[in-house]
C-alpha positions in Angstrom: 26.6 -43.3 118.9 23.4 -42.9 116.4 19.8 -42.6 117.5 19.2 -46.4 115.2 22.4 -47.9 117.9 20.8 -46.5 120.7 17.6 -47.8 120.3 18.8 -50.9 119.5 20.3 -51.0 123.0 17.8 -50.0 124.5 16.2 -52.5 123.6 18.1 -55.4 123.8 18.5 -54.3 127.8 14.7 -54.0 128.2 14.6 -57.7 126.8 16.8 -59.0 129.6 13.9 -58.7 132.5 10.9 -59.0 130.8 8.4 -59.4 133.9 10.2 -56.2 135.3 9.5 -54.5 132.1 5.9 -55.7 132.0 4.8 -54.7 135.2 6.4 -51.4 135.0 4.2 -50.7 132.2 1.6 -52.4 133.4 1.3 -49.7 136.2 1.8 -47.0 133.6 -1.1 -48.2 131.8 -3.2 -48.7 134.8 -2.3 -45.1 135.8 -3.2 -43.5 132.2 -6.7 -45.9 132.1 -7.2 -44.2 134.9 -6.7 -40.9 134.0 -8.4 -41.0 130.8 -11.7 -42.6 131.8 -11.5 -40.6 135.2 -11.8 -37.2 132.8 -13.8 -39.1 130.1 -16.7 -39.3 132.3 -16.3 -34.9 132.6 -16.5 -34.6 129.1 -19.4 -37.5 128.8 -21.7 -35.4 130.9 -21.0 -32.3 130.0 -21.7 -33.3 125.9 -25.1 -35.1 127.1 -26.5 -32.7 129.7 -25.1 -29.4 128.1 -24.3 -29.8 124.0 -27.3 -32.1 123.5 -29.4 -29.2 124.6 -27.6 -27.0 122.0 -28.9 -29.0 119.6 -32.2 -27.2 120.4 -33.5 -24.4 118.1 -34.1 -22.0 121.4 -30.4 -22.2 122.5 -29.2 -21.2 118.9 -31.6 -18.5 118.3 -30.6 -15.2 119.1 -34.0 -12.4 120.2 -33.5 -8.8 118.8 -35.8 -7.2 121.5 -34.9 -3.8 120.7 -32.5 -1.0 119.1 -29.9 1.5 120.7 -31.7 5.0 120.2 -28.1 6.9 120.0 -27.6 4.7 117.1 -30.8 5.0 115.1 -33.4 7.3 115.3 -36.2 4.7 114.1 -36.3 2.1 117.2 -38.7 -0.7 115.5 -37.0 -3.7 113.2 -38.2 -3.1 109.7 -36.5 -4.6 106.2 -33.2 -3.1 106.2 -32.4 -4.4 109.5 -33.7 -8.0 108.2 -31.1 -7.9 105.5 -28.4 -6.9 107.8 -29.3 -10.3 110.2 -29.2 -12.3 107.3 -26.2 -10.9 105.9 -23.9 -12.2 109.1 -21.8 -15.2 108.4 -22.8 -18.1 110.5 -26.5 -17.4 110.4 -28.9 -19.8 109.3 -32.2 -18.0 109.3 -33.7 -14.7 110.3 -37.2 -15.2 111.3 -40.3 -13.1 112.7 -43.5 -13.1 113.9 -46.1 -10.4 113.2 -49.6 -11.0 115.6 -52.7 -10.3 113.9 -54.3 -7.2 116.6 -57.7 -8.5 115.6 -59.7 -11.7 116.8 -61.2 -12.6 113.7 -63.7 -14.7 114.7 -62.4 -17.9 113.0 -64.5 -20.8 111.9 -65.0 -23.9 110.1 -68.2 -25.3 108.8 -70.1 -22.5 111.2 -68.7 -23.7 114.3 -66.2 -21.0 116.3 -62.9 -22.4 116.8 -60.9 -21.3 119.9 -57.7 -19.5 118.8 -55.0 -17.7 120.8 -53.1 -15.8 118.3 -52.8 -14.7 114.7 -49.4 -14.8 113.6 -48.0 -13.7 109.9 -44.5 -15.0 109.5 -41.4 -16.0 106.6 -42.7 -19.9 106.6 -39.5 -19.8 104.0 -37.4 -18.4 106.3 -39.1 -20.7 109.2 -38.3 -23.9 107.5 -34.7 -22.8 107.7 -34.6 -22.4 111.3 -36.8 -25.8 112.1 -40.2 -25.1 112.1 -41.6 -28.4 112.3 -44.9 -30.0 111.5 -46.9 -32.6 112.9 -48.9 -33.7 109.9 -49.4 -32.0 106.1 -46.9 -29.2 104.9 -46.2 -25.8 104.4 -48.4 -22.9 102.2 -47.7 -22.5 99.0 -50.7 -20.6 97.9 -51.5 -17.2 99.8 -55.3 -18.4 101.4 -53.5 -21.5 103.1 -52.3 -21.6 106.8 -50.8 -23.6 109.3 -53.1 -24.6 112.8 -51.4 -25.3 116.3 -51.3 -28.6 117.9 -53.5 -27.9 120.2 -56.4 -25.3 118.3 -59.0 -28.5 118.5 -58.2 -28.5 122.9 -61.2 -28.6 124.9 -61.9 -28.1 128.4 -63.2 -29.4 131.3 -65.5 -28.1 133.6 -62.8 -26.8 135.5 -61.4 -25.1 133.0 -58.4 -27.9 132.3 -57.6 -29.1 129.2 -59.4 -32.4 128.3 -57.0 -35.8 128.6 -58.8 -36.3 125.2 -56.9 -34.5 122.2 -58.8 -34.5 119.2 -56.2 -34.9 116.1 -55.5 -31.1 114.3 -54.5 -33.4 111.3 -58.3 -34.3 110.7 -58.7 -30.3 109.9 -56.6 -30.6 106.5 -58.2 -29.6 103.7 -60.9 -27.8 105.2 -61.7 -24.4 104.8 -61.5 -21.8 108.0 -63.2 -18.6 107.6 -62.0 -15.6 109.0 -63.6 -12.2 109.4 -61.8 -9.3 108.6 -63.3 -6.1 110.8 -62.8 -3.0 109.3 -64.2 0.5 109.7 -65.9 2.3 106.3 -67.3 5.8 106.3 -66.6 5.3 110.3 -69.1 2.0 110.6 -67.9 -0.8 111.6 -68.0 -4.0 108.8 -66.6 -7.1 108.7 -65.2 -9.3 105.1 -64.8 -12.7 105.1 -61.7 -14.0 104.2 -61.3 -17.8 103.3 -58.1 -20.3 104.3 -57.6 -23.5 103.6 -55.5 -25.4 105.9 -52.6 -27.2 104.7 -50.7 -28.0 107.9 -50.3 -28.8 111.6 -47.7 -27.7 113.7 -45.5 -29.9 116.0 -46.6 -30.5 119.5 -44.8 -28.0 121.7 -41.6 -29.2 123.9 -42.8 -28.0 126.9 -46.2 -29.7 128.1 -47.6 -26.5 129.1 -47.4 -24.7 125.9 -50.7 -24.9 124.3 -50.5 -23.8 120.9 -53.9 -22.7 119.5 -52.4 -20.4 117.5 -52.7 -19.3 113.3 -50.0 -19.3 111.0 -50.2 -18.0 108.0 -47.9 -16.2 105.2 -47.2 -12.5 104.1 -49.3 -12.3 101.4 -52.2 -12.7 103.5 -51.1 -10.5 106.4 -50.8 -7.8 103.1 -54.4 -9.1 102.3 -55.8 -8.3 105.8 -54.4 -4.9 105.9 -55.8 -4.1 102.5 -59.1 -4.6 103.9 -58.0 -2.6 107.4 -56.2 0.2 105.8 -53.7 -0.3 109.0 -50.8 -2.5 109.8 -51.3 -5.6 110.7 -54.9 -5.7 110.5 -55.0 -2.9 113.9 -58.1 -1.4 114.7 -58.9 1.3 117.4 -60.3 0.7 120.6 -63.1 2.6 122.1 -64.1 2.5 126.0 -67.9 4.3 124.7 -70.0 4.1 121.4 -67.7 6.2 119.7 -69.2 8.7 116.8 -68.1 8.5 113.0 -65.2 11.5 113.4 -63.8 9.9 116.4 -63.2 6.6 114.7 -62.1 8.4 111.4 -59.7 11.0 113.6 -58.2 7.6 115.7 -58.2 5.2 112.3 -55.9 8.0 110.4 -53.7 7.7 113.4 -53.1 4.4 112.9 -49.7 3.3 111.3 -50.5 2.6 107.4 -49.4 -0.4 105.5 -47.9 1.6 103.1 -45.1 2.6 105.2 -42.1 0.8 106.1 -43.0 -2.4 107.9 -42.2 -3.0 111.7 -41.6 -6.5 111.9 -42.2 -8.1 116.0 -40.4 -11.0 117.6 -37.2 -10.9 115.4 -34.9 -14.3 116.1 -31.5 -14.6 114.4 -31.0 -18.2 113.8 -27.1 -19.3 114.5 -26.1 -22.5 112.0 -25.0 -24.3 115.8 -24.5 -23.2 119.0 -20.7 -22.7 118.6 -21.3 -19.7 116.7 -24.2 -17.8 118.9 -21.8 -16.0 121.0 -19.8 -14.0 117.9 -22.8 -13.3 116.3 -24.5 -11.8 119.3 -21.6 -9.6 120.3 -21.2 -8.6 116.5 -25.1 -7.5 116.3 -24.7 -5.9 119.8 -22.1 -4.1 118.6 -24.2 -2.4 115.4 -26.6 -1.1 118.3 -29.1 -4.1 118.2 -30.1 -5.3 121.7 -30.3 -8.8 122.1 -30.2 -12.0 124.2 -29.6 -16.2 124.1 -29.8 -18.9 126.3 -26.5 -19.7 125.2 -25.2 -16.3 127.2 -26.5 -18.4 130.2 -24.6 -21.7 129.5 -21.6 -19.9 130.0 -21.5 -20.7 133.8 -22.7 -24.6 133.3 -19.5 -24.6 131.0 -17.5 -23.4 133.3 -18.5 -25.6 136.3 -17.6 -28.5 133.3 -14.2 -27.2 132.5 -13.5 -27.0 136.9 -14.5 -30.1 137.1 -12.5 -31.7 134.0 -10.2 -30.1 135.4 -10.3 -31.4 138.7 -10.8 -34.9 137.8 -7.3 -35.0 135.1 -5.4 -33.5 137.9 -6.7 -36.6 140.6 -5.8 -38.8 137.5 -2.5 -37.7 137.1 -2.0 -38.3 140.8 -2.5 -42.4 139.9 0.2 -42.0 137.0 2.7 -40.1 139.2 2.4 -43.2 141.9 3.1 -45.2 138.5 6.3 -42.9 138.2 7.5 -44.4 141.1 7.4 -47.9 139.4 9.4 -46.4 136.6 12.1 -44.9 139.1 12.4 -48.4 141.0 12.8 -50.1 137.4 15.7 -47.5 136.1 17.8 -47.2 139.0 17.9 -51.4 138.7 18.5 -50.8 135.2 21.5 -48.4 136.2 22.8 -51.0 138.4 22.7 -54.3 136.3 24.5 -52.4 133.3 27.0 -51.0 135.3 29.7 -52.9 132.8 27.9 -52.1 129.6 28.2 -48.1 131.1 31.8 -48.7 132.0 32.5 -49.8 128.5 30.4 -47.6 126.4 33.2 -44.7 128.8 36.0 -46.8 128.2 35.5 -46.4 124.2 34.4 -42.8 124.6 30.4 -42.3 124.9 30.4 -38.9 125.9 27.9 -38.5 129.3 25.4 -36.8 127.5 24.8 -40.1 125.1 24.9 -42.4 128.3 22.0 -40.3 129.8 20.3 -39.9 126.8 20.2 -43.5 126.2 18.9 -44.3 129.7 15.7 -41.7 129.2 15.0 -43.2 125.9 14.5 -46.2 127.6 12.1 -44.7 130.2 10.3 -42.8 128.0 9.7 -45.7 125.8 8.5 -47.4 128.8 5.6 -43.9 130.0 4.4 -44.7 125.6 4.1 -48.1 125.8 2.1 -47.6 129.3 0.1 -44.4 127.6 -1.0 -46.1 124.5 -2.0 -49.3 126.1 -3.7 -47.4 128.8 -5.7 -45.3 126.1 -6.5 -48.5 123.8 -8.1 -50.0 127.4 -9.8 -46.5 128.2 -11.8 -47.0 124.9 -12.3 -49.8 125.7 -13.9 -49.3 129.2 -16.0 -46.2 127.7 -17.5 -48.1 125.3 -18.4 -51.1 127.7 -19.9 -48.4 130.2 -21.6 -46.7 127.3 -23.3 -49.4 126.4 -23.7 -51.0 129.7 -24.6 -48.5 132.4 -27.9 -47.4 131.1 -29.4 -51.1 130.5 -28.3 -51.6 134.1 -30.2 -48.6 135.3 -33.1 -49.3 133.4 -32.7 -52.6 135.1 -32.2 -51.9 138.5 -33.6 -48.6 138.6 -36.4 -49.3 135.9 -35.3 -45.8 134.5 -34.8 -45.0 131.4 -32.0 -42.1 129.6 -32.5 -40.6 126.1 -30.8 -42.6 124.0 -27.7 -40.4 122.6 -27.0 -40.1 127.0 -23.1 -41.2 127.1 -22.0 -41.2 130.4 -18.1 -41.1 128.9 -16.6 -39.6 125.9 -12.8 -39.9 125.1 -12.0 -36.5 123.1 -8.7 -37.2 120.8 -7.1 -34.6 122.8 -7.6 -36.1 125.8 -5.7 -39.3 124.8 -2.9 -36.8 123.6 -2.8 -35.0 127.1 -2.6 -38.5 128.5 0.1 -39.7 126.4 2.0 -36.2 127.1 1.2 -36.5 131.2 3.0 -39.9 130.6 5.6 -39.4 128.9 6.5 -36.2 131.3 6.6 -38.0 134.1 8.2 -41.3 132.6 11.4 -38.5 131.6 11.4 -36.8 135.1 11.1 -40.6 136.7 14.4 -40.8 134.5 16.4 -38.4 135.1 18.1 -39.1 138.2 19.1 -42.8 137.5 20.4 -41.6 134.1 22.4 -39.0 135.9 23.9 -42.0 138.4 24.9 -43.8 135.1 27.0 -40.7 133.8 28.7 -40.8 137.1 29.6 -44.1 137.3 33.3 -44.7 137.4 34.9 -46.8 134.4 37.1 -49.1 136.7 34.7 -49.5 139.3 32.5 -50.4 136.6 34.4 -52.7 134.5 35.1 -54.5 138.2 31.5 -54.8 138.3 31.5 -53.1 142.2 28.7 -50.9 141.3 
């Protein structure tokens, strides 16, 4: 007997009780809608409260905060290390920032502005990795720099930032002057070095972060330690009036600008979170000591995958009770057909075709139930999508970001509930098609089955 002939008969017996049929794979559907949006709602959560963070720059950067010494005998990050980062696959940018060890005494128009740090950085390399800007654009030219968010924040009596934030963006264009100290013949003097600013950067994520800080480019950190003689503008620092020796014996101690650059808070830039964790262990393995937040996401994924887990096993317990459906609907199937199964002997059908036939039939019947089921479950996930958070912001007067998706239907969920199904829809089989190999012909053809 072909596959085509057994399929045909199949058929043409699942025809003769149609409401039977339907309501057998009505509960199969029921049980795989079930399962699917049961687990669907796992994976929801887990994409908007875990892999929508991922999407931020601080969970795919990776901080080198240090070298093994029994691997190298210099322990600071210079050039040849910056290569290597940016060598990796995977990685998107390799950034740093180099702070400025003098004040400066930065102003504009005569008036002292209030700034917290100096920084020198790869605004290249910083585009790249995401460094955003609130208004104007990047330096092109080596006198222009960048100004926090915040560098125009006053404060209150008490010492609190003023509710009032006076726009950074109105500073474009203008010049800021900064004064480079420096020590000649062992006296102290001071060059004024002239910026123009060219952009603002982005308001910090976290409210508390109050960026007064200035960015600016490696041609002019190379400019203020020209005037310095010392890396990154560093000057020494005396308790007493010092005399013109001291400051000549302390200034010679000073690393010089002509040696091989240390370069400070070093970030290796992943392309997405995905690909943090095998670039991390590959530059820990070279001897470079590092760290990510993604390192620490490892346990939120894991609670996600135990409770996935969890929720497609209580799931499948609603398409097992559906399996009992599919029993009751077989072993009726067995029993009506006793003739057709006395004949198919009588001319034959070897058992093996008589039971094969039978758990075509129920496995047809765990599809049809998984692929309706799934259809519905995409259906439902998209209706509570769309629907749950206008209810909350209804009832609640709440409000969720707007990518927040409370259930998401991976493809290989759908599969594992069409699989689930059609596992149990064969095992729900398999003891009436055994009762229909043992059926005997006479009894059979007498129809006193």
């Amino acid at each position: 007997m072909k596959f085509g002939d057994q399929l045909r008969f199949v058929r043409q017996n699942m025809k003769r009780n149609k409401t039977r049929l339907f309501m057998t794979v009505l509960a199969t559907a029921m049980g795989c809608a079930f399962l699917t949006v049961l687990a669907s709602v796992g994976f929801g959560l887990q994409q908007s409260m875990v892999e929508e963070i991922t999407g931020d720059r601080l969970v795919t950067e990776i901080t080198i905060y240090g070298k093994n010494p029994d691997k190298f005998d210099s322990q600071g990050i210079q050039k040849g290390d910056i290569d290597y980062f940016q060598s990796l696959p995977n990685v998107k940018a390799v950034t740093y920032r180099n702070y400025i060890q003098q004040y400066m005494e930065p102003s504009i128009d005569g008036n002292p502005v209030n700034v917290n740090q100096r920084i020198g950085m790869d605004f290249e390399a910083e585009k790249q990795a995401g460094f955003g800007l609130s208004a104007g654009r990047l330096p092109e030219g080596n006198n222009e720099i960048v100004i926090g968010y915040h560098i125009r924040e006053v404060m209150d009596e008490e010492g609190r930032p003023s509710s009032e934030l006076p726009a950074a963006s109105e500073w474009l264009g203008k010049t800021m002057t900064l004064q480079v100290s420096y020590y000649e013949d062992g006296e102290l003097a001071k060059k004024p070095l002239e910026t123009v600013i060219v952009g603002v950067a982005e308001q910090p994520t976290k409210e508390w972060n109050r960026d007064r800080n200035i960015y600016m480019g490696e041609e002019m950190l190379t400019q203020i330690e020209a005037i310095t003689g010392t890396q990154l503008g560093e000057l020494p620092y005396f308790e007493v009036e010092p005399t013109k020796e001291q400051v000549q014996k302390l200034i010679e101690q000073l690393p010089k600008p002509t040696g091989e650059r240390q370069y400070q808070d070093v970030t290796v830039v992943a392309e997405n979170a995905s690909k943090v964790k095998g670039i991390a262990e590959k530059i820990r393995e070279q001897g470079y000591f590092n760290h990510s937040i993604a390192d620490e996401l490892k346990q939120v994924n894991m609670l996600f995958t135990i409770m996935k887990i969890g929720l497609i096993f209580v799931g499948t317990i609603a398409v097992l009770i559906a399996s009992i459906g599919i029993f009751n609907t077989m072993t009726m199937a067995v029993t009506e057909r006793a003739q057709d199964i006395g004949i198919m002997k009588a001319i034959g059908a070897h058992p093996s075709v008589i039971r094969r036939v039978f758990l075509l039939e129920s496995s047809l019947i765990g599809l049809f139930g998984a692929i309706i089921g799934t259809v519905v479950s995409y259906a439902i996930s998209i209706a509570v999508n769309a629907g749950l958070p206008i209810m909350i912001e209804v009832l609640m007067e709440e409000s969720l970001p707007a990518d927040f998706k409370f259930s998401v239907i991976p493809p290989y969920l759908a599969a594992l509930t069409c699989l689930i199904a059609l596992g149990v829809a064969l095992i729900s089989g398999q003891r009436p098609a055994r009762r229909a190999t043992r059926i005997d012909v006479l009894s059979a053809l007498r129809r006193e089955v």
